[in-house]
Coordinates of C-alpha atoms in Angstrom, one line a residue:
Chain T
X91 CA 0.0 0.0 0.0
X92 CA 1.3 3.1 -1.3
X93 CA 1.9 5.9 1.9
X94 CA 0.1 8.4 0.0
X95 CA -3.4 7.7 -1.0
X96 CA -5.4 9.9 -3.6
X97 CA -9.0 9.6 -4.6
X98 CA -10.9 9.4 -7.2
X99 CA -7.8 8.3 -9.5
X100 CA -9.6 10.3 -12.3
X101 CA -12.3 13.1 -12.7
X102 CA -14.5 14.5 -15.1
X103 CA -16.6 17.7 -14.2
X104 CA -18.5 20.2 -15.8
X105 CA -17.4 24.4 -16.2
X106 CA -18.3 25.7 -13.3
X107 CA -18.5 22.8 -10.8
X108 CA -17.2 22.4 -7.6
X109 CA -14.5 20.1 -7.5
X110 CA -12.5 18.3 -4.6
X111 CA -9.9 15.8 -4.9
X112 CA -9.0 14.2 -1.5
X113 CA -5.6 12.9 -0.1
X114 CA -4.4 10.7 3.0
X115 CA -1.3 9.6 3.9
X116 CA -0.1 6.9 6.4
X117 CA 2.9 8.3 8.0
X118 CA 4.1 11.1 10.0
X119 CA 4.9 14.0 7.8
X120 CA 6.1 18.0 8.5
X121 CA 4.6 19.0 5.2
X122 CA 1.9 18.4 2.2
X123 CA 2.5 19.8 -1.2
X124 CA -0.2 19.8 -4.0
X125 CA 1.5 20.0 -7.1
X126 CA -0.2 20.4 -10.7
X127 CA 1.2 18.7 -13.7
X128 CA -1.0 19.8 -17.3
X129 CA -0.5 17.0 -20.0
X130 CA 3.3 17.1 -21.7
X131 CA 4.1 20.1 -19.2
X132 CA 6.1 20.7 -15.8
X133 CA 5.5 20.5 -12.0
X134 CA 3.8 23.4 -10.8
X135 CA 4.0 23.7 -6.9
X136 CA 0.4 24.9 -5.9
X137 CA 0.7 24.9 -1.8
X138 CA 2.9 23.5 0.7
X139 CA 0.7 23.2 3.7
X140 CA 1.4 21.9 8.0
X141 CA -1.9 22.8 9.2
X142 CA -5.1 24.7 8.5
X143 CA -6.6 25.9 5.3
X144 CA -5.1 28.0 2.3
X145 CA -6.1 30.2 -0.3
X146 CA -4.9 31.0 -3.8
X147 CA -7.5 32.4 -6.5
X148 CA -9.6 29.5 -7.3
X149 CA -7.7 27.2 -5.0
X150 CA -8.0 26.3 -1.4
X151 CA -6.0 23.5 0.4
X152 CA -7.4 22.3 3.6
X153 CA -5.3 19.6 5.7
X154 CA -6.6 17.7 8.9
X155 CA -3.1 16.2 11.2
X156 CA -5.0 14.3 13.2
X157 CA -7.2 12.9 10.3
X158 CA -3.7 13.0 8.0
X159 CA -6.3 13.8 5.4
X160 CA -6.0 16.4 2.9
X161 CA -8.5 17.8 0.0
X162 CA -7.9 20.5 -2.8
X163 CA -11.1 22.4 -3.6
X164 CA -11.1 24.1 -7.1
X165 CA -14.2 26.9 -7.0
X166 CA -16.1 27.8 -10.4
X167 CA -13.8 24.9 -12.4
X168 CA -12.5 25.7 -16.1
X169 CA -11.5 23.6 -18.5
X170 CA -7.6 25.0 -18.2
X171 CA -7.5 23.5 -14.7
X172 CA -7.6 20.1 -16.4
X173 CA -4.4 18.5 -15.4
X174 CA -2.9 15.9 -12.9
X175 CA -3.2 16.8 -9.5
X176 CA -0.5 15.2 -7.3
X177 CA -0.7 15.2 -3.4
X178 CA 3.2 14.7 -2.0
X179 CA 4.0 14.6 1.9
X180 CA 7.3 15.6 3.4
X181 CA 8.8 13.4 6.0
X182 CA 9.5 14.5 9.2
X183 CA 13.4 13.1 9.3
X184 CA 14.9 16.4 9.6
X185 CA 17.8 17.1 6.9
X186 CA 17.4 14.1 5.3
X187 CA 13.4 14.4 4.5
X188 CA 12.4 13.4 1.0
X189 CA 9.0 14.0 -1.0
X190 CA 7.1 10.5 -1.2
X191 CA 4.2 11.2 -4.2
X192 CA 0.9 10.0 -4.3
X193 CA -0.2 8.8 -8.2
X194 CA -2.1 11.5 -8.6
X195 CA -5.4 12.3 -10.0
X196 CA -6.2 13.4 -13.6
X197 CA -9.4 15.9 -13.8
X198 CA -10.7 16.9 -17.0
X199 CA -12.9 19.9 -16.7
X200 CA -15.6 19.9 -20.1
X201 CA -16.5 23.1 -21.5
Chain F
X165 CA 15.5 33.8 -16.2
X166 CA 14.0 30.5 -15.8
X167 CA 14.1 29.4 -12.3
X168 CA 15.1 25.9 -12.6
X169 CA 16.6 25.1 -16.1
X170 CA 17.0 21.3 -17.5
X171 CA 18.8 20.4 -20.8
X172 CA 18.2 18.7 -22.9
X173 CA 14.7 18.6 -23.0
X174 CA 14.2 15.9 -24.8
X175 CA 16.8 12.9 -25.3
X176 CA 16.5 9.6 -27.2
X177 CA 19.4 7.0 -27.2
X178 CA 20.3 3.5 -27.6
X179 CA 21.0 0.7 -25.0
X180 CA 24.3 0.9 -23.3
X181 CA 25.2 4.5 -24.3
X182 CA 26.4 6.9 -21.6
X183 CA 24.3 10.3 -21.5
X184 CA 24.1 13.6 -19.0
X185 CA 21.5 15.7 -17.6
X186 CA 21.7 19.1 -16.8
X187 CA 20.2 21.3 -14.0
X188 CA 20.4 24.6 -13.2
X189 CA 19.0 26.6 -10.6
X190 CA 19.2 30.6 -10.0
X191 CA 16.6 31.0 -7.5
X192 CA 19.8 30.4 -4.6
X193 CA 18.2 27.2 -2.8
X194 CA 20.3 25.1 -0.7
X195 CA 18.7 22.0 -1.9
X196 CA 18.4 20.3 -5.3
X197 CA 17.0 16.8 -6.5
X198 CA 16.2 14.5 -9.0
X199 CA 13.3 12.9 -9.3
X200 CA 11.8 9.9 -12.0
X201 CA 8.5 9.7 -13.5
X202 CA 7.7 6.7 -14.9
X203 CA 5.0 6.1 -17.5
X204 CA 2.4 5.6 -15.2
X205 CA 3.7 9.3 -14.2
X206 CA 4.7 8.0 -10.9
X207 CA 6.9 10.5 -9.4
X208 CA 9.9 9.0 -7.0
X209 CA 12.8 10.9 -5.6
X210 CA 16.2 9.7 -6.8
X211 CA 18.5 12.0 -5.0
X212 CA 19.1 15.0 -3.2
X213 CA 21.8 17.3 -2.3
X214 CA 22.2 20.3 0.3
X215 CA 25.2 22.6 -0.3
X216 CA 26.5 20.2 -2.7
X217 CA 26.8 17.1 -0.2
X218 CA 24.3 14.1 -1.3
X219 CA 21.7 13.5 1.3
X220 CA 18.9 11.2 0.1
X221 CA 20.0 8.2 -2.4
X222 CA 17.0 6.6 -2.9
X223 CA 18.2 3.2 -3.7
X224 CA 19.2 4.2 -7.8
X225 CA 21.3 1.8 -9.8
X226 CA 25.2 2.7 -9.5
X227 CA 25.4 3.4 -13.3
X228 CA 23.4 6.9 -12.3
X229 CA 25.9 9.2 -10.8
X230 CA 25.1 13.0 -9.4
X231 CA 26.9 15.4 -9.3
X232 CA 26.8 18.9 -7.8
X233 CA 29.7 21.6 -8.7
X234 CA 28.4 24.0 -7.2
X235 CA 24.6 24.6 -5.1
X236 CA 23.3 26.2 -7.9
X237 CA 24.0 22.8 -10.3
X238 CA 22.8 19.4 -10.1
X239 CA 23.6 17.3 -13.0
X240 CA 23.0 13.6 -13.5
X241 CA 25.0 11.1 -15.3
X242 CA 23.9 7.8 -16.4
X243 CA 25.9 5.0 -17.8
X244 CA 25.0 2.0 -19.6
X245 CA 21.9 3.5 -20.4
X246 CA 19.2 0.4 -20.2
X247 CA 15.6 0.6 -21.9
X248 CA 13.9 1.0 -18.1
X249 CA 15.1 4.0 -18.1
X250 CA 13.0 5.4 -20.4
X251 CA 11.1 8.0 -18.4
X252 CA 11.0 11.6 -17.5
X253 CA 13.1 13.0 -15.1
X254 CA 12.7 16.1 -13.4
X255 CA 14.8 18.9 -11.3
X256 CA 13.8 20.6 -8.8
X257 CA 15.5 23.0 -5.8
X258 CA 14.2 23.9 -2.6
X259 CA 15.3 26.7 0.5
X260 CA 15.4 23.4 2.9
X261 CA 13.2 21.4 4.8
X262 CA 9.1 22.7 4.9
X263 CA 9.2 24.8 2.1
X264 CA 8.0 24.6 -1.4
X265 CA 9.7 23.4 -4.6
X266 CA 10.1 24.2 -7.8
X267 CA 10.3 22.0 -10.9
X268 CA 12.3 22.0 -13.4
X269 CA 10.1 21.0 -17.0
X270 CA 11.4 18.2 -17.0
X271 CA 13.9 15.6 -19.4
X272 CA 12.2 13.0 -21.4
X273 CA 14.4 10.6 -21.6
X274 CA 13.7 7.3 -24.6
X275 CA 16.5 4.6 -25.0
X276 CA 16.2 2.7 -27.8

């Protein structure tokens, strides 16, 4: 079993919709990243959350510890946010930390 | 005044051949890895250096060999090149520990 979970493993949505994509991980971790990949392209970094909630545009990142749950809401969805969505937790082993990925999910967003 | 630069971009090669990847990063982060995504785009880290001294070797074959001149470099050398290794491989620098990365676009790498 992989230490980072992501669900669903693809997505198909409407304009406009609401969308979450959800994330749990197994071990203890001092960080989540949500990273965005669009089809052929790079690794965009989105958030790097510990705790709480964040906001960026059409973006929020919420993360429960105790849960070690994580979702990534996209508000009024368009089809340019169609892309792999990958959820990757930092360990917490100090210096020597690595990122462990989760497969990601691919959401396609239909005009 | 790319961030993280990687070159080639795109690399095809046969079996056995001995090939190099380059990184570059300007953005003055202490710490720069490589990472593999396979074609299931399953992204696993392959190494990682802080300040130029290797940190994380994720258990990589010995034919791939990093090397960092300087922090602001990270290049990755691969010999006997093997048809598994077909895959992309991406860059990527960080300030340290808890903070975010960036990417590099990435090397797609196809031995033939």
């Amino acid at each position: 079993k992989n230490e980072v979970e992501q669900s669903p493993q693809n997505l198909t949505a409407q304009e406009g919709e609401f969308i979450t994509i959800n994330c749990s991980y197994s071990v203890g971790i001092s960080a989540l990243h949500w990273l965005q990949q669009h089809p052929g392209g790079g690794i965009v970094s989105l958030f790097m959350l510990s705790s709480g909630k964040k906001k960026h545009g059409r973006l929020i990142a919420t993360i429960n510890i105790q849960e070690k749950h994580s979702s990534l809401h996209i508000t009024a969805s368009h089809p340019r946010d169609s892309a792999v969505y990958i959820c990757a937790v930092s360990g917490s082993g100090g210096a020597n930390s690595k990122l462990t990925f989760g497969k990601g999910i691919t959401l396609s967003v239909r005009p | 005044d790319t961030a993280v630069s990687q070159t080639p971009k795109y690399l095809v090669t046969q079996m056995g051949n001995d090939k190099s990847i380059k990184c570059e990063q300007n953005l003055g982060h202490d710490t720069m890895y490589w990472y593999k995504q396979d074609s299931k785009k399953f992204l696993k880290i392959m190494f990682s250096y802080n300040n130029k001294e290797l940190i994380i070797n994720e258990t990589v074959p010995n034919r791939f060999s990093p090397k960092s001149p300087d922090k602001a470099h990270l290049n990755l050398h691969i010999n006997s090149l093997e048809l598994g290794d077909s895959a992309v491989y991406f860059c990527a620098s960080s300030p340290g520990l808890n903070y975010g990365y960036t990417f590099g676009s990435g090397t797609r790498l196809t031995v033939v």
